PDB file of N, CA and C in Angstrom:
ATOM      1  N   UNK A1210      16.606   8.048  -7.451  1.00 48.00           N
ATOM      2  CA  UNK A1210      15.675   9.135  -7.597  1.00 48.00           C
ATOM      3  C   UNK A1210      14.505   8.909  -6.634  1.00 48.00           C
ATOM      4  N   UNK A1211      13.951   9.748  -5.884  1.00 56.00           N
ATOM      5  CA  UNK A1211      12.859   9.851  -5.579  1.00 56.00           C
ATOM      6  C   UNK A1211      11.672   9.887  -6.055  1.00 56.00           C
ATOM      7  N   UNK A1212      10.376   8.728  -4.933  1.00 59.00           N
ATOM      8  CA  UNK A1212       9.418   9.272  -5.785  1.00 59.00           C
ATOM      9  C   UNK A1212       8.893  10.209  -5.795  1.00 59.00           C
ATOM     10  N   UNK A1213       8.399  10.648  -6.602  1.00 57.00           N
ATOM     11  CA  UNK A1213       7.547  12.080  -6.925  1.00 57.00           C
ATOM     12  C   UNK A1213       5.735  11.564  -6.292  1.00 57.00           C
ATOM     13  N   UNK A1214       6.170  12.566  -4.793  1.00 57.00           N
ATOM     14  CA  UNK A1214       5.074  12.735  -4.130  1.00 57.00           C
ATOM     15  C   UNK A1214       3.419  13.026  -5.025  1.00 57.00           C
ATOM     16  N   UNK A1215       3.732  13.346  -5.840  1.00 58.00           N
ATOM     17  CA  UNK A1215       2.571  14.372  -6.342  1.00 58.00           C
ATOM     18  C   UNK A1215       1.841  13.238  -6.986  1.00 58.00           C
ATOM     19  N   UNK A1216       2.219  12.070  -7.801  1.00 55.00           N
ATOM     20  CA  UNK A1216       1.594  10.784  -8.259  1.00 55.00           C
ATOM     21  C   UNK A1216       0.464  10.217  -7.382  1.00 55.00           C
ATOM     22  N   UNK A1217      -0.687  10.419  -8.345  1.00 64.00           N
ATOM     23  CA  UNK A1217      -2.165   9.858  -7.364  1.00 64.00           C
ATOM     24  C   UNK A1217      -1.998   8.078  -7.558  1.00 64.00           C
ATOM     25  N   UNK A1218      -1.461   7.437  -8.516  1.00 71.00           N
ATOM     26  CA  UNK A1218      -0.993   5.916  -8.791  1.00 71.00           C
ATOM     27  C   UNK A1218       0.342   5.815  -7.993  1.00 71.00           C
ATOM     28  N   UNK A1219       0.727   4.429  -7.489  1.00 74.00           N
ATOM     29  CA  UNK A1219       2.193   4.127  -7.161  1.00 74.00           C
ATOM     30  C   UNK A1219       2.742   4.020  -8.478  1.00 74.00           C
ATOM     31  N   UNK A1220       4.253   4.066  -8.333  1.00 74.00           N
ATOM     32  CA  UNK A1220       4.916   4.203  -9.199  1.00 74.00           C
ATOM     33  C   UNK A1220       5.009   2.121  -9.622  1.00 74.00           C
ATOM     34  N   UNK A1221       4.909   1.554  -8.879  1.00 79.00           N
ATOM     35  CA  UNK A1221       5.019   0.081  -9.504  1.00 79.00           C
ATOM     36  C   UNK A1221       3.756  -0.642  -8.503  1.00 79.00           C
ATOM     37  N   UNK A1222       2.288  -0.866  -9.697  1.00 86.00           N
ATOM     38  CA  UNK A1222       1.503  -1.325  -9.099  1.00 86.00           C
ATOM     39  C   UNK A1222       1.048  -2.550  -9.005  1.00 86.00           C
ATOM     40  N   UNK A1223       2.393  -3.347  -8.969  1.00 92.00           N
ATOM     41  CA  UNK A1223       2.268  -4.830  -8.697  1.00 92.00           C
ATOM     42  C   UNK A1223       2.574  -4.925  -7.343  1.00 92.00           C
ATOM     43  N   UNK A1224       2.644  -3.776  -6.516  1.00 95.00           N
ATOM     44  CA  UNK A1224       3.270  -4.295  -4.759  1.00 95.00           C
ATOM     45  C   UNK A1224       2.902  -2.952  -4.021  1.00 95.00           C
ATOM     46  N   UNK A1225       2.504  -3.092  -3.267  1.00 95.00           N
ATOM     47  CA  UNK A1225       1.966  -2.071  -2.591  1.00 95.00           C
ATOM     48  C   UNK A1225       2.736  -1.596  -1.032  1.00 95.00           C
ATOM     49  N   UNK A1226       3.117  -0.251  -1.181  1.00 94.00           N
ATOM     50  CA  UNK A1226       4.320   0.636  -0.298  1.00 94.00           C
ATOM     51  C   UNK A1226       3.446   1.307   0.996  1.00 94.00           C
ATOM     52  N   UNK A1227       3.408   0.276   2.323  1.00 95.00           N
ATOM     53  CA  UNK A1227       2.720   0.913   2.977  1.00 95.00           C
ATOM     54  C   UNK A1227       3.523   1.864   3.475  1.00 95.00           C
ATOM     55  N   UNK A1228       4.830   2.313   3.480  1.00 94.00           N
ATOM     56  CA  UNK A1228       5.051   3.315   4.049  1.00 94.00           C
ATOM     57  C   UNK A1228       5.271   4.474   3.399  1.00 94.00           C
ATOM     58  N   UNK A1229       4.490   4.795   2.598  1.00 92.00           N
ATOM     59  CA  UNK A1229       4.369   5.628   1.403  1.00 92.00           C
ATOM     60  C   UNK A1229       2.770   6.397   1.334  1.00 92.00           C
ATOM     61  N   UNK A1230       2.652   7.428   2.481  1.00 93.00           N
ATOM     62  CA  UNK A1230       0.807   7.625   2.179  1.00 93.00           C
ATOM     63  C   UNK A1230       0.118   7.646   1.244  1.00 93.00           C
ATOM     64  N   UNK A1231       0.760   8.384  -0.074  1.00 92.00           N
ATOM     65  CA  UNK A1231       0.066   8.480  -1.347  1.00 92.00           C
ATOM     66  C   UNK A1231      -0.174   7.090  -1.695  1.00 92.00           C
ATOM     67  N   UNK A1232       0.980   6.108  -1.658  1.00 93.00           N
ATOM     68  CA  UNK A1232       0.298   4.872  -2.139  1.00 93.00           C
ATOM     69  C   UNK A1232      -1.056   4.174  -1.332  1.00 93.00           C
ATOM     70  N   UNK A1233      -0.518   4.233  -0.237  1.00 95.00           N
ATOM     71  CA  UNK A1233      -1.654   3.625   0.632  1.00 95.00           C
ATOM     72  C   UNK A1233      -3.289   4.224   0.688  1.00 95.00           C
ATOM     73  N   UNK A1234      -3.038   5.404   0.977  1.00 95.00           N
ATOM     74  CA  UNK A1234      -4.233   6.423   0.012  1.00 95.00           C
ATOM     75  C   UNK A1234      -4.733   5.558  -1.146  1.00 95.00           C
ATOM     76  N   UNK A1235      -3.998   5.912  -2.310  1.00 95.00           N
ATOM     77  CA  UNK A1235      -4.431   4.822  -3.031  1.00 95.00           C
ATOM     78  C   UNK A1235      -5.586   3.656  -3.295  1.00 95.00           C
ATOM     79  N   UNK A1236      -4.413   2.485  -2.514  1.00 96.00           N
ATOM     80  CA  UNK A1236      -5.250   1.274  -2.312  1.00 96.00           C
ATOM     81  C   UNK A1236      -6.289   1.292  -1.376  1.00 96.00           C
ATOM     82  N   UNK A1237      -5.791   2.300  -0.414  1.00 97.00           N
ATOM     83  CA  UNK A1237      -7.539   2.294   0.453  1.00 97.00           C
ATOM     84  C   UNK A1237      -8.790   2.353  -0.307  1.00 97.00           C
ATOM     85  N   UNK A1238      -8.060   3.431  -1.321  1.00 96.00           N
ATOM     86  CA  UNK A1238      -9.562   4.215  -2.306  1.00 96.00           C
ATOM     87  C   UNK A1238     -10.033   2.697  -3.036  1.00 96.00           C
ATOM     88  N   UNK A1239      -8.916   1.784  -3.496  1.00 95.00           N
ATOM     89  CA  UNK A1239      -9.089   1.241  -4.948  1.00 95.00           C
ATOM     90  C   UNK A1239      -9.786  -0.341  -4.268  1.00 95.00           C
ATOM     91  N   UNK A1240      -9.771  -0.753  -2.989  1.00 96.00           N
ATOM     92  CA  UNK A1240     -10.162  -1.390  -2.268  1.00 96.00           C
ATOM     93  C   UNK A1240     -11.566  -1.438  -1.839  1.00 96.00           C
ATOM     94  N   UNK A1241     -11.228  -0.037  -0.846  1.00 97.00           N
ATOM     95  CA  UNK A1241     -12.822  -0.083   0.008  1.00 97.00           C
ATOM     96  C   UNK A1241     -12.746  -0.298   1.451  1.00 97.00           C
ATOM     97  N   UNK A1242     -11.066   0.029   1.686  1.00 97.00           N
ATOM     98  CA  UNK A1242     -10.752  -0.632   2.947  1.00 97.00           C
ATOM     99  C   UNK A1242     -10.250   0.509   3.721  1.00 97.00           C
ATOM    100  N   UNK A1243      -9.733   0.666   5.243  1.00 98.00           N
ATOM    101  CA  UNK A1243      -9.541   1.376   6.144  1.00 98.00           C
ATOM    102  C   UNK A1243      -7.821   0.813   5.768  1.00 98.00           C
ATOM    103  N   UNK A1244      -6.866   1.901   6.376  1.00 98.00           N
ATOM    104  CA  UNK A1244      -5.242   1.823   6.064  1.00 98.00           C
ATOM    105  C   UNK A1244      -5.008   0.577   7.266  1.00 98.00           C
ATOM    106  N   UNK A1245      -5.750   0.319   8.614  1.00 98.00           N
ATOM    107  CA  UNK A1245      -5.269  -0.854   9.299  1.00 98.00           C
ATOM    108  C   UNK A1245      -6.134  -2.278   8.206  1.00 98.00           C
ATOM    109  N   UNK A1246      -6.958  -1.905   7.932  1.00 98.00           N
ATOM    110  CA  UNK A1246      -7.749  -3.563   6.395  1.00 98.00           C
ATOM    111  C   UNK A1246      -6.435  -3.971   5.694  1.00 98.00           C
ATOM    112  N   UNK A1247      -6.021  -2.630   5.329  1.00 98.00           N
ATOM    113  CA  UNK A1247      -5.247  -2.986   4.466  1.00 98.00           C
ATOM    114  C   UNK A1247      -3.993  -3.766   4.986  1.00 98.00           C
ATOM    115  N   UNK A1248      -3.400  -2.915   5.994  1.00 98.00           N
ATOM    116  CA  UNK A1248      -2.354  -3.688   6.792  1.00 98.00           C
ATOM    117  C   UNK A1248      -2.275  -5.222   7.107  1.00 98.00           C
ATOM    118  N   UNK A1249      -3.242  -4.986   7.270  1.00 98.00           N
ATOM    119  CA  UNK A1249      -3.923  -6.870   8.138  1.00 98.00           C
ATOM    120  C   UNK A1249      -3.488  -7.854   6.713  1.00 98.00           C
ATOM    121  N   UNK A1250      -4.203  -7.056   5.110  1.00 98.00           N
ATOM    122  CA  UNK A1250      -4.176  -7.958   4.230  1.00 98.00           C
ATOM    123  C   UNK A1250      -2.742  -8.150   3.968  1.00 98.00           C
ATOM    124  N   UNK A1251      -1.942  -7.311   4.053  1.00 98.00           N
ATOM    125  CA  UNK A1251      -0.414  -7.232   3.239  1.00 98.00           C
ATOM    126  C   UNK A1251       0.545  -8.046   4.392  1.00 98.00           C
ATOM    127  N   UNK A1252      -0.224  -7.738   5.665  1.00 98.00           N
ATOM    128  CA  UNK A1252       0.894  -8.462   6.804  1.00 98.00           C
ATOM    129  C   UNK A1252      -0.227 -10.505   6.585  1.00 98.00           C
ATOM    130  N   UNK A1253      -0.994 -10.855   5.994  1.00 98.00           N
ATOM    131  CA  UNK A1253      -1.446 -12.059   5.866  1.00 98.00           C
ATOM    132  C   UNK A1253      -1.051 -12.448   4.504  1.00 98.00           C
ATOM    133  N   UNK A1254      -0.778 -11.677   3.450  1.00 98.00           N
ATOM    134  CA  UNK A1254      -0.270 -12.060   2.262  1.00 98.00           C
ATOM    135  C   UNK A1254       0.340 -11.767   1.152  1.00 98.00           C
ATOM    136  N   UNK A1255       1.263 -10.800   1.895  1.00 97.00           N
ATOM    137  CA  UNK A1255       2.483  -9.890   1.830  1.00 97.00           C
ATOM    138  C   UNK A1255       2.004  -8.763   0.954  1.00 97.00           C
ATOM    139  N   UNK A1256       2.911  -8.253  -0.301  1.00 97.00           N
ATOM    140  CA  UNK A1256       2.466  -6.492  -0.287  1.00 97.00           C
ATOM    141  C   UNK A1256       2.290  -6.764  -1.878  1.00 97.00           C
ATOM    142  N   UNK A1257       2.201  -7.863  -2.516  1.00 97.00           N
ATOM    143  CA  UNK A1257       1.438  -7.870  -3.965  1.00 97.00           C
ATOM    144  C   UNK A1257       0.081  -7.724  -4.043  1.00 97.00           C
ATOM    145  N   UNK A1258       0.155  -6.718  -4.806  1.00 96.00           N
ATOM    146  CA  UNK A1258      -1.387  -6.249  -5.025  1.00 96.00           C
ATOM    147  C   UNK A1258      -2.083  -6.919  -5.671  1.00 96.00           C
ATOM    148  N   UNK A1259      -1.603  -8.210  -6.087  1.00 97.00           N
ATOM    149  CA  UNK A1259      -2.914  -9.120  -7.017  1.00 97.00           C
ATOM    150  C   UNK A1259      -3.415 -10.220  -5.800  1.00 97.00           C
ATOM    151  N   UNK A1260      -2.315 -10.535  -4.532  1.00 97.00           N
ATOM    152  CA  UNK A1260      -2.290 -11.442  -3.375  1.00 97.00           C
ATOM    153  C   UNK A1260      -3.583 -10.394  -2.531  1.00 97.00           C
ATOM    154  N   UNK A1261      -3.065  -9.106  -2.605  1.00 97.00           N
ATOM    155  CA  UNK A1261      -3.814  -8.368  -1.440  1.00 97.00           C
ATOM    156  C   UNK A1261      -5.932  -8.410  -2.183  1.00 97.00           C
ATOM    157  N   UNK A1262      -5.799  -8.103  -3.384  1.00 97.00           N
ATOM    158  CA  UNK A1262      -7.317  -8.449  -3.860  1.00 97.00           C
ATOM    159  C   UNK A1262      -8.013  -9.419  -4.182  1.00 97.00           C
ATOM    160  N   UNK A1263      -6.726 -10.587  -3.996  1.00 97.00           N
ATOM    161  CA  UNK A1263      -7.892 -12.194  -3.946  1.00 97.00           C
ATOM    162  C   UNK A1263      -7.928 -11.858  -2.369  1.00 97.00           C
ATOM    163  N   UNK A1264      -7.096 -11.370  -1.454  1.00 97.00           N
ATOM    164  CA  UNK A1264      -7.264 -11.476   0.425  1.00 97.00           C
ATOM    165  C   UNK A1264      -8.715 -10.792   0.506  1.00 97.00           C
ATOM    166  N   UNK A1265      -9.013  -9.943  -0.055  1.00 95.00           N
ATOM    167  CA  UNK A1265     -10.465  -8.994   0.006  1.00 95.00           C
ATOM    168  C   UNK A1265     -11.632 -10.111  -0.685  1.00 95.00           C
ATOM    169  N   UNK A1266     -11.542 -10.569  -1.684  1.00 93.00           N
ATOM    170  CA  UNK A1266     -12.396 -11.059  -2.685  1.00 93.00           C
ATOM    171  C   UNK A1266     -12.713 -12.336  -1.838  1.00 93.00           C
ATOM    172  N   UNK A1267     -12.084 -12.678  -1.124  1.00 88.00           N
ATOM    173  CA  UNK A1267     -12.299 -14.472  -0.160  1.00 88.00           C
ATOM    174  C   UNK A1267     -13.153 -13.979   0.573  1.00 88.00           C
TER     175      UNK A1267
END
């Protein structure tokens, strides 16, 4: 099944889908970060979203 575009949350928010705008949208908002911040964090400590907000919090 597809995801359903219309979801302002990812559908599983333990890992984060950069090739997915709504998600990335998202974590930009839930961050504070620009979509390349974010990139940088997920390509330094892959695409778990609890890895990607200790990468911000350091």
């Amino acid at each position: 099944m597809a995801d359903n575009k219309t979801l302002r949350a990812p559908q599983d928010s333990s890992r984060i889908a950069m090739g997915e705008d709504y998600e990335v949208q998202y974590w930009t908002d839930k961050f504070g970060v620009s979509r390349e911040r974010l990139q940088e964090a997920v390509d330094a400590v892959g695409n778990g979203a609890d890895a990607v907000e200790a990468y911000f919090k350091r």
